[in-house]
Amino acid sequence: MPIPAPLTGVVPPVCTPLTPDREVDVPSLINLVDHLVDAGVDGLFVLGSSSEAAYLTDAQRRLVVETVKAHLGGRLPLLAGVIDMTTPRVLDHVASVTAAGADAVVATAPFYARTHPAEIARHYRLIAARSSVPVFAYDLPVSVHTKLGAELVLELAADGVLAGLKDSSGDLGGFRAVVTGARTHPGVTGFSVLTGSELVVDSALALGADGAVPGLANVDPHGYVRIDRLCREGDWERARAEQERLCVLFGMVGVGDPGRMGSGSAALGAFKAALYLRGVISCPATAEPQVPLSEGEVERVGKYLATAGLL
Amino acid sequence: MPIPAPLTGVVPPVCTPLTPDREVDVPSLINLVDHLVDAGVDGLFVLGSSSEAAYLTDAQRRLVVETVKAHLGGRLPLLAGVIDMTTPRVLDHVASVTAAGADAVVATAPFYARTHPAEIARHYRLIAARSSVPVFAYDLPVSVHTKLGAELVLELAADGVLAGLKDSSGDLGGFRAVVTGARTHPGVTGFSVLTGSELVVDSALALGADGAVPGLANVDPHGYVRIDRLCREGDWERARAEQERLCVLFGMVGVGDPGRMGSGSAALGAFKAALYLRGVISCPATAEPQVPLSEGEVERVGKYLATAGLL
Amino acid sequence: MPIPAPLTGVVPPVCTPLTPDREVDVPSLINLVDHLVDAGVDGLFVLGSSSEAAYLTDAQRRLVVETVKAHLGGRLPLLAGVIDMTTPRVLDHVASVTAAGADAVVATAPFYARTHPAEIARHYRLIAARSSVPVFAYDLPVSVHTKLGAELVLELAADGVLAGLKDSSGDLGGFRAVVTGARTHPGVTGFSVLTGSELVVDSALALGADGAVPGLANVDPHGYVRIDRLCREGDWERARAEQERLCVLFGMVGVGDPGRMGSGSAALGAFKAALYLRGVISCPATAEPQVPLSEGEVERVGKYLATAGLL
Amino acid sequence: MPIPAPLTGVVPPVCTPLTPDREVDVPSLINLVDHLVDAGVDGLFVLGSSSEAAYLTDAQRRLVVETVKAHLGGRLPLLAGVIDMTTPRVLDHVASVTAAGADAVVATAPFYARTHPAEIARHYRLIAARSSVPVFAYDLPVSVHTKLGAELVLELAADGVLAGLKDSSGDLGGFRAVVTGARTHPGVTGFSVLTGSELVVDSALALGADGAVPGLANVDPHGYVRIDRLCREGDWERARAEQERLCVLFGMVGVGDPGRMGSGSAALGAFKAALYLRGVISCPATAEPQVPLSEGEVERVGKYLATAGLL
């Protein structure tokens, strides 16, 4: 299906359930898709960072897109990440995920390679020229180690290279420059500006963002759908209350002991533990070499769910 | 062929010549291998950063290993990079490059993912458990954004997980800790400590390093072979003079305009321009989305070659 | 005068006008204070980053506080920065600015020194123990190179060590954790949470912040006072429109050529050029070794003012 | 006394002994100076990072210079750090330390302020124009968060702005560029290139450095004096053995628990504990807010001393 222009609303970055031996758990993945669709989300984003795309082999990535596409059909737009180091490798992923049915691709700037804004622009232009579906930029400085500037994004939007932005930079000031620029920059139309934040979705929507791609929406999609609806209705006060409830819930990413694991392991481990405890997926395993949560840490995730009324 | 333990001497990280349409230029690659072997190097390292591994598709990577292996036969040890974000993806590369004939694999710590020392250790243990050939660690903080600690490297060496280290961190103090640790740490034997520096190979050898993996050795392999020989003979003064000549030559990485391209494009563009001007490869193209050197910049590379007596 | 608990509203970080020979321009400073007070601001913050505190000698710093205090009297609360590397040096500034009449001090975490959260806590506890006035924490990772965690800030607030936070980190998610924590954390009362952002003051107030300390409020204090009033009235739409106008105005920080000067010089140079063009100060000079704006760049600042209706 | 051009040999960055209540311990400081002078060092550098200059008040800084100058007389060159954020503040320190008898000043690039290479150059030019004694640049990216480029240093050397460099960047390749440039760059004469490393002094001297400024020389000045002598005699093998012994000794900086304190506290705490255990100073206290070593950690420092034959 064609992606709406702009794409709006809640578009969860879908976790990738794994079996105990770290293969894609297809039935759990289908369950998770149902869990999200039933909550009323507006699209799905597979193979993003919350999907552990960086940890999935090419075969696993393809299986994820095929599985979700087959189950979802044309009910909702399906975006797929094409996370890799540079243009030629990203183009291989573009071919793979579009063959498997993705309605749009989501690409970061080059990483590992030391790059330059001119090379980032060239990267996106080459991807767009070779992609049969719209291209979204994915701004994730914590992983990519460069920040996409608002000027660059808007220039690429005006040239029809980019269809949207998923901004996980945490910089709401820069995000706002893209949001207002998408309204005022000559030549930009239908550009979708999405926040990747879990914590300030109400703020992002209040300043004009089109939607949100929060990892925590795997755990509580209803909550983010409610925020989106309340914001569209102008009920900022209740939106804020809902957002604050979700901020507390997000505290679960801190249960993993930082002396024993990275912050990525802690966050993804918590999301998967929560999905497991809620009965959505069959196994909370994360991909190697991430350190798993301990039993006690999983119990603490359960307490976060209980506090949020999700157990 | 089995890798010597320790591997010593000059092991150039082999550039990957490309055609004007950015496919692997097989005849030029073979020529480059001859150029290096004839100069007396002690091994070859393909699919490292100087090989633009981050820019090569999986098919191109495989072609590179197959081509070099077929041409090299068992004359010299062949190391192959398995550069990717995390363990499962690296393991796919391990399978691919060992099937194609690599005698050892060279792996960085996880990147893109936010990681932890315990996860880095787990990463290398899993790779070693699944690799049929020895595993070298590749320390490149400028790309990977973490530094491999000497303690961690030596612990993995003692446990037989790692066979060697290519250290491109620029931190000679930390490097020395591994070099001396390789001699004194209980359980470590035959561990190969290689510097990735172009600029202090004499210093690294003087403090006990086993060898060097300098990108500039593509351009002037004879120079680095001479340094290695002079150091082994204890002729530190002439080694230093040779090293200083190569430091001047290395200035070529600065000809690319930093206002127009990244430092990676500038360095790789200069190496390839030099190989082209020296008649070793047919085309100086670098992979997308790197910005190519201008004609004037290529001319300046030529002047560096002339000054170094290489034209 | 005692600082209100919590301090709320607009508290501009007052620029420090300089003469052409880089001495404090006392008449201009008094004029600037009038300009801000007349616009209806709620307090003044001298010797912060926008005040070029890092560039002022101790004698100049003292003169600034004395001048502003003498002119302001008790009309508004006066906060003073005590920016220095570590506790003993900060304590000297605390003694100096409180002797000169500051009603509160504003301190960053230690910098230059490599520090630890436990040492940051110790730093603030020692300052509070020795200060006769309330202590605000100043979170400015771009200068200090550490980020104050929400937990740490709230713990220090609960213990009565900190009276407030000026958050210039740009991380609205972390900011929100302090804002909501200030309401819910046991033992925290009257704690003032202020954003240092120019670009998302409406968002910060919407999620519960007490006020704002935006550098651009030097140039257009009326604008920020309006945002604050509109937000308190719940008129989010007009607040957003006013904020968007100020975001456009803030574009002036980009007129300085990044090839020729640092981003600090560009921002402070633009603010001072704007104050000069608006007739508030007599000379737009910034402190050494900052590179001044060119004539053409100053003209472009003027265009920003004209567009914003400020000329 | 005039500083030799170039200054050569071992120039310890003198620790600042403190009393239990964190005042400068003048008798201990004098003892420490004797300890260093008796070992045969070639100059003294007070108010550097190892001196805890970042933690000393202006009064304490002055007392340190006066004390050392009075005791040292003209026996050795006395360099003094003028560590502060920007030019105007550094100039105040220049006036203070030269009035107190410093024979040269040592200045970092601006920090806290976000700066630009042009502003760094301007900074040093202004300092040199106002200093009555030679100016050394201090390259310490871990504290200053910028790296001094070799080109910039050599340009300032050629213009007579800088008399030398203390390089604590850890980047031996860049250091070498300055060392060889000091020999070959037009207009550069008598420029002193000193490494701040503890771990590769032999390497630095082998590639042509003039001398070393290692913090660990407080603890074992004889060791560094021996390395320097052996290198000048061309006895690289024994120099290396001595350096390796000192590398083991340097392990003491790791005894402080990184979960409890910063790396600065651990290193300075270890040096001072070692000086205390060796009977050179009366109290191992470090300045606030640094976390002190525990008793057990101090004992482990003692073991390092014992192993090195220093107890």
Coordinates of N, CA and C in Angstrom, one line a residue, chain A residues 131-250:
Chain A
S131 N 15.4 3.2 -4.8 CA 14.4 2.6 -4.0 C 13.0 2.8 -4.7
S132 N 12.2 1.7 -4.7 CA 10.9 1.8 -5.4 C 9.8 2.3 -4.4
V133 N 10.2 2.5 -3.1 CA 9.3 3.0 -2.1 C 9.9 4.2 -1.4
P134 N 9.1 5.0 -0.8 CA 9.6 6.2 -0.1 C 10.7 5.9 0.9
V135 N 11.6 6.9 1.1 CA 12.7 6.8 2.0 C 12.5 7.7 3.2
F136 N 12.6 7.2 4.4 CA 12.6 8.0 5.7 C 14.0 8.0 6.2
A137 N 14.4 9.2 6.7 CA 15.7 9.3 7.4 C 15.5 9.0 8.9
Y138 N 16.5 8.4 9.4 CA 16.5 7.9 10.8 C 17.6 8.6 11.5
D139 N 17.3 9.5 12.4 CA 18.3 10.3 13.1 C 18.5 9.7 14.5
L140 N 19.7 9.1 14.7 CA 19.9 8.3 16.0 C 21.4 8.5 16.3
P141 N 21.7 9.7 16.8 CA 23.2 10.0 17.0 C 23.8 9.1 18.0
V142 N 23.1 8.5 18.9 CA 23.7 7.7 19.9 C 24.3 6.4 19.3
S143 N 23.8 6.0 18.2 CA 24.3 4.8 17.4 C 25.2 5.2 16.2
V144 N 24.7 6.3 15.6 CA 25.3 6.7 14.3 C 26.5 7.7 14.5
H145 N 26.5 8.4 15.6 CA 27.5 9.3 16.0 C 27.6 10.5 15.0
T146 N 26.6 10.8 14.2 CA 26.4 12.1 13.7 C 25.0 12.5 13.8
K147 N 24.7 13.8 13.8 CA 23.4 14.3 13.9 C 22.9 14.8 12.6
L148 N 21.7 14.5 12.1 CA 21.2 15.0 10.9 C 20.7 16.5 11.1
G149 N 21.3 17.4 10.4 CA 20.9 18.8 10.6 C 19.5 19.1 10.0
A150 N 18.8 20.0 10.6 CA 17.5 20.4 10.0 C 17.5 20.9 8.6
E151 N 18.5 21.7 8.3 CA 18.7 22.2 6.9 C 18.8 21.1 5.9
L152 N 19.7 20.1 6.3 CA 20.0 19.0 5.4 C 18.7 18.2 5.1
V153 N 18.0 17.9 6.2 CA 16.7 17.1 6.1 C 15.7 17.9 5.2
L154 N 15.6 19.2 5.4 CA 14.6 19.9 4.7 C 15.0 20.1 3.2
E155 N 16.3 20.2 3.0 CA 16.7 20.3 1.6 C 16.4 18.9 0.8
L156 N 16.7 17.8 1.5 CA 16.4 16.5 0.9 C 14.9 16.3 0.8
A157 N 14.1 16.9 1.7 CA 12.7 16.8 1.6 C 12.2 17.6 0.4
A158 N 12.7 18.8 0.3 CA 12.3 19.6 -0.8 C 12.6 19.0 -2.2
D159 N 13.7 18.2 -2.2 CA 14.1 17.6 -3.5 C 13.4 16.3 -3.7
G160 N 12.5 15.9 -2.8 CA 11.7 14.7 -3.0 C 12.6 13.4 -2.7
V161 N 13.7 13.6 -2.0 CA 14.5 12.5 -1.7 C 14.0 11.8 -0.4
L162 N 13.6 12.6 0.5 CA 13.1 12.0 1.8 C 11.6 12.2 1.9
A163 N 10.9 11.2 2.4 CA 9.4 11.3 2.6 C 9.1 11.6 4.1
G164 N 10.1 11.4 4.9 CA 9.9 11.7 6.4 C 11.1 11.5 7.2
L165 N 11.0 11.8 8.5 CA 12.1 11.7 9.4 C 11.6 11.0 10.7
K166 N 12.4 10.0 11.1 CA 12.2 9.5 12.5 C 13.4 10.1 13.3
D167 N 13.1 10.9 14.2 CA 14.1 11.6 15.0 C 14.2 11.0 16.4
S168 N 15.3 10.3 16.6 CA 15.5 9.8 18.0 C 16.7 10.4 18.6
S169 N 16.9 11.7 18.2 CA 18.1 12.4 18.7 C 17.9 13.0 20.1
G170 N 16.7 13.1 20.5 CA 16.5 13.7 21.8 C 16.5 15.2 21.8
D171 N 16.8 15.8 20.7 CA 17.0 17.3 20.6 C 15.7 17.9 20.1
L172 N 14.8 18.3 21.0 CA 13.5 18.8 20.6 C 13.6 20.1 19.8
G173 N 14.6 20.9 20.1 CA 14.8 22.2 19.4 C 15.1 21.9 18.0
G174 N 16.0 21.0 17.7 CA 16.3 20.7 16.3 C 15.1 20.0 15.6
F175 N 14.4 19.2 16.3 CA 13.2 18.5 15.8 C 12.2 19.6 15.4
R176 N 12.0 20.6 16.2 CA 11.0 21.6 15.9 C 11.4 22.4 14.6
A177 N 12.6 22.5 14.4 CA 13.1 23.2 13.2 C 12.6 22.4 11.9
V178 N 12.6 21.1 12.0 CA 12.2 20.3 10.9 C 10.6 20.4 10.8
V179 N 10.0 20.3 12.0 CA 8.5 20.3 12.0 C 8.0 21.6 11.4
T180 N 8.6 22.8 11.8 CA 8.0 24.0 11.2 C 8.6 24.2 9.8
G181 N 9.8 23.7 9.5 CA 10.3 23.8 8.2 C 9.4 23.0 7.2
A182 N 8.9 21.9 7.7 CA 8.1 21.0 6.8 C 6.8 21.8 6.4
R183 N 6.4 22.8 7.1 CA 5.3 23.6 6.8 C 5.6 24.8 5.9
T184 N 6.9 25.3 6.1 CA 7.2 26.6 5.5 C 8.3 26.5 4.4
H185 N 9.1 25.4 4.4 CA 10.2 25.4 3.5 C 9.7 25.2 2.1
P186 N 10.1 26.0 1.1 CA 9.6 25.9 -0.3 C 9.8 24.5 -0.8
G187 N 8.8 23.9 -1.4 CA 8.9 22.6 -2.1 C 8.7 21.4 -1.2
V188 N 8.5 21.6 0.1 CA 8.3 20.5 1.0 C 6.8 20.3 1.1
T189 N 6.3 19.1 0.7 CA 4.9 18.7 0.9 C 4.8 17.3 1.4
G190 N 3.8 17.1 2.2 CA 3.5 15.7 2.7 C 4.7 15.0 3.4
F191 N 5.6 15.8 4.0 CA 6.7 15.3 4.7 C 6.3 14.9 6.1
S192 N 6.7 13.8 6.5 CA 6.2 13.2 7.8 C 7.3 13.4 8.9
V193 N 7.0 14.1 9.9 CA 8.1 14.3 11.0 C 7.6 13.5 12.2
L194 N 8.4 12.5 12.6 CA 8.0 11.6 13.7 C 9.1 11.6 14.7
T195 N 8.6 11.6 16.0 CA 9.6 11.6 17.1 C 9.8 10.1 17.5
G196 N 11.0 9.8 17.8 CA 11.3 8.5 18.3 C 11.3 8.5 19.9
S197 N 11.0 9.6 20.5 CA 11.0 9.7 21.9 C 9.9 8.9 22.6
E198 N 10.2 8.3 23.7 CA 9.1 7.7 24.5 C 8.5 8.7 25.5
L199 N 9.3 9.8 25.8 CA 9.1 10.6 27.0 C 8.4 12.0 26.7
V200 N 8.4 12.4 25.5 CA 7.9 13.8 25.2 C 7.0 13.7 23.9
V201 N 6.3 12.6 23.8 CA 5.4 12.5 22.6 C 4.3 13.6 22.6
D202 N 3.8 13.9 23.8 CA 2.8 15.0 23.9 C 3.4 16.3 23.5
S203 N 4.6 16.6 23.9 CA 5.3 17.8 23.5 C 5.5 17.9 22.0
A204 N 6.0 16.8 21.5 CA 6.3 16.7 20.0 C 5.0 17.0 19.2
L205 N 3.9 16.3 19.6 CA 2.7 16.5 18.9 C 2.2 18.0 19.1
A206 N 2.4 18.5 20.3 CA 1.9 19.9 20.5 C 2.6 20.9 19.7
L207 N 3.9 20.6 19.3 CA 4.6 21.6 18.5 C 4.4 21.3 17.0
G208 N 3.6 20.2 16.7 CA 3.2 20.0 15.3 C 3.8 18.8 14.7
A209 N 4.4 17.9 15.4 CA 4.9 16.6 14.8 C 3.7 15.8 14.3
D210 N 4.0 15.0 13.3 CA 3.0 14.2 12.7 C 2.7 12.9 13.5
G211 N 3.7 12.4 14.2 CA 3.4 11.2 14.9 C 4.6 10.8 15.7
A212 N 4.6 9.5 16.2 CA 5.6 9.1 17.1 C 5.9 7.6 16.8
V213 N 7.2 7.2 17.1 CA 7.7 5.9 16.9 C 8.4 5.4 18.2
P214 N 7.6 5.3 19.3 CA 8.3 5.0 20.6 C 8.4 3.5 20.8
G215 N 9.6 3.1 21.2 CA 9.9 1.7 21.5 C 8.9 1.1 22.5
L216 N 8.6 2.0 23.5 CA 7.8 1.5 24.6 C 6.3 1.2 24.1
A217 N 6.0 1.7 22.9 CA 4.7 1.4 22.4 C 4.5 -0.1 22.1
N218 N 5.6 -0.9 22.1 CA 5.5 -2.3 22.1 C 4.7 -2.8 23.3
V219 N 5.1 -2.2 24.4 CA 4.6 -2.7 25.7 C 3.2 -2.1 26.0
D220 N 3.0 -0.9 25.7 CA 1.7 -0.3 26.0 C 1.2 0.6 24.8
P221 N 0.9 -0.1 23.7 CA 0.4 0.7 22.5 C -0.8 1.5 22.8
H222 N -1.7 1.0 23.7 CA -2.9 1.8 23.9 C -2.6 3.1 24.5
G223 N -1.6 3.2 25.4 CA -1.2 4.4 26.0 C -0.8 5.5 24.9
Y224 N 0.1 5.1 24.0 CA 0.5 6.1 23.0 C -0.6 6.4 22.0
V225 N -1.5 5.5 21.7 CA -2.6 5.8 20.9 C -3.5 6.8 21.6
R226 N -3.7 6.6 22.9 CA -4.5 7.6 23.7 C -3.8 9.0 23.6
I227 N -2.5 9.1 23.8 CA -1.9 10.4 23.8 C -2.1 11.0 22.4
D228 N -2.0 10.3 21.4 CA -2.1 10.8 20.0 C -3.5 11.4 19.9
R229 N -4.5 10.6 20.3 CA -5.9 11.0 20.2 C -6.2 12.3 21.0
L230 N -5.7 12.2 22.2 CA -6.0 13.4 23.1 C -5.3 14.7 22.6
C231 N -4.1 14.5 22.0 CA -3.5 15.7 21.4 C -4.2 16.2 20.2
R232 N -4.7 15.3 19.4 CA -5.5 15.7 18.2 C -6.8 16.4 18.7
E233 N -7.3 16.0 19.8 CA -8.5 16.7 20.3 C -8.2 18.0 21.1
G234 N -6.9 18.3 21.3 CA -6.5 19.5 22.0 C -6.7 19.3 23.5
D235 N -6.8 18.1 24.0 CA -6.9 17.9 25.4 C -5.5 17.7 26.0
W236 N -4.8 18.8 26.1 CA -3.4 18.7 26.4 C -3.2 18.2 27.9
E237 N -4.1 18.5 28.7 CA -3.9 18.1 30.1 C -4.0 16.6 30.3
R238 N -5.0 16.0 29.7 CA -5.1 14.5 29.8 C -3.9 13.9 29.0
A239 N -3.6 14.5 27.9 CA -2.4 13.9 27.2 C -1.2 13.9 28.1
R240 N -1.0 15.0 28.8 CA 0.2 15.1 29.6 C 0.1 14.0 30.8
A241 N -1.0 13.8 31.3 CA -1.2 12.8 32.4 C -0.9 11.4 31.9
E242 N -1.4 11.1 30.7 CA -1.1 9.8 30.1 C 0.4 9.7 29.8
Q243 N 1.0 10.8 29.3 CA 2.5 10.7 29.0 C 3.2 10.5 30.3
E244 N 2.8 11.2 31.3 CA 3.6 11.0 32.6 C 3.4 9.6 33.1
R245 N 2.3 9.0 32.9 CA 2.1 7.6 33.3 C 3.1 6.7 32.5
L246 N 3.3 7.0 31.2 CA 4.2 6.2 30.4 C 5.7 6.5 30.7
C247 N 5.9 7.8 31.2 CA 7.3 8.1 31.6 C 7.7 7.2 32.8
V248 N 6.7 7.0 33.7 CA 7.0 6.2 34.9 C 7.3 4.7 34.4
L249 N 6.4 4.3 33.5 CA 6.5 2.9 32.9 C 7.9 2.7 32.3
F250 N 8.3 3.8 31.6 CA 9.6 3.7 30.9 C 10.8 3.5 31.8

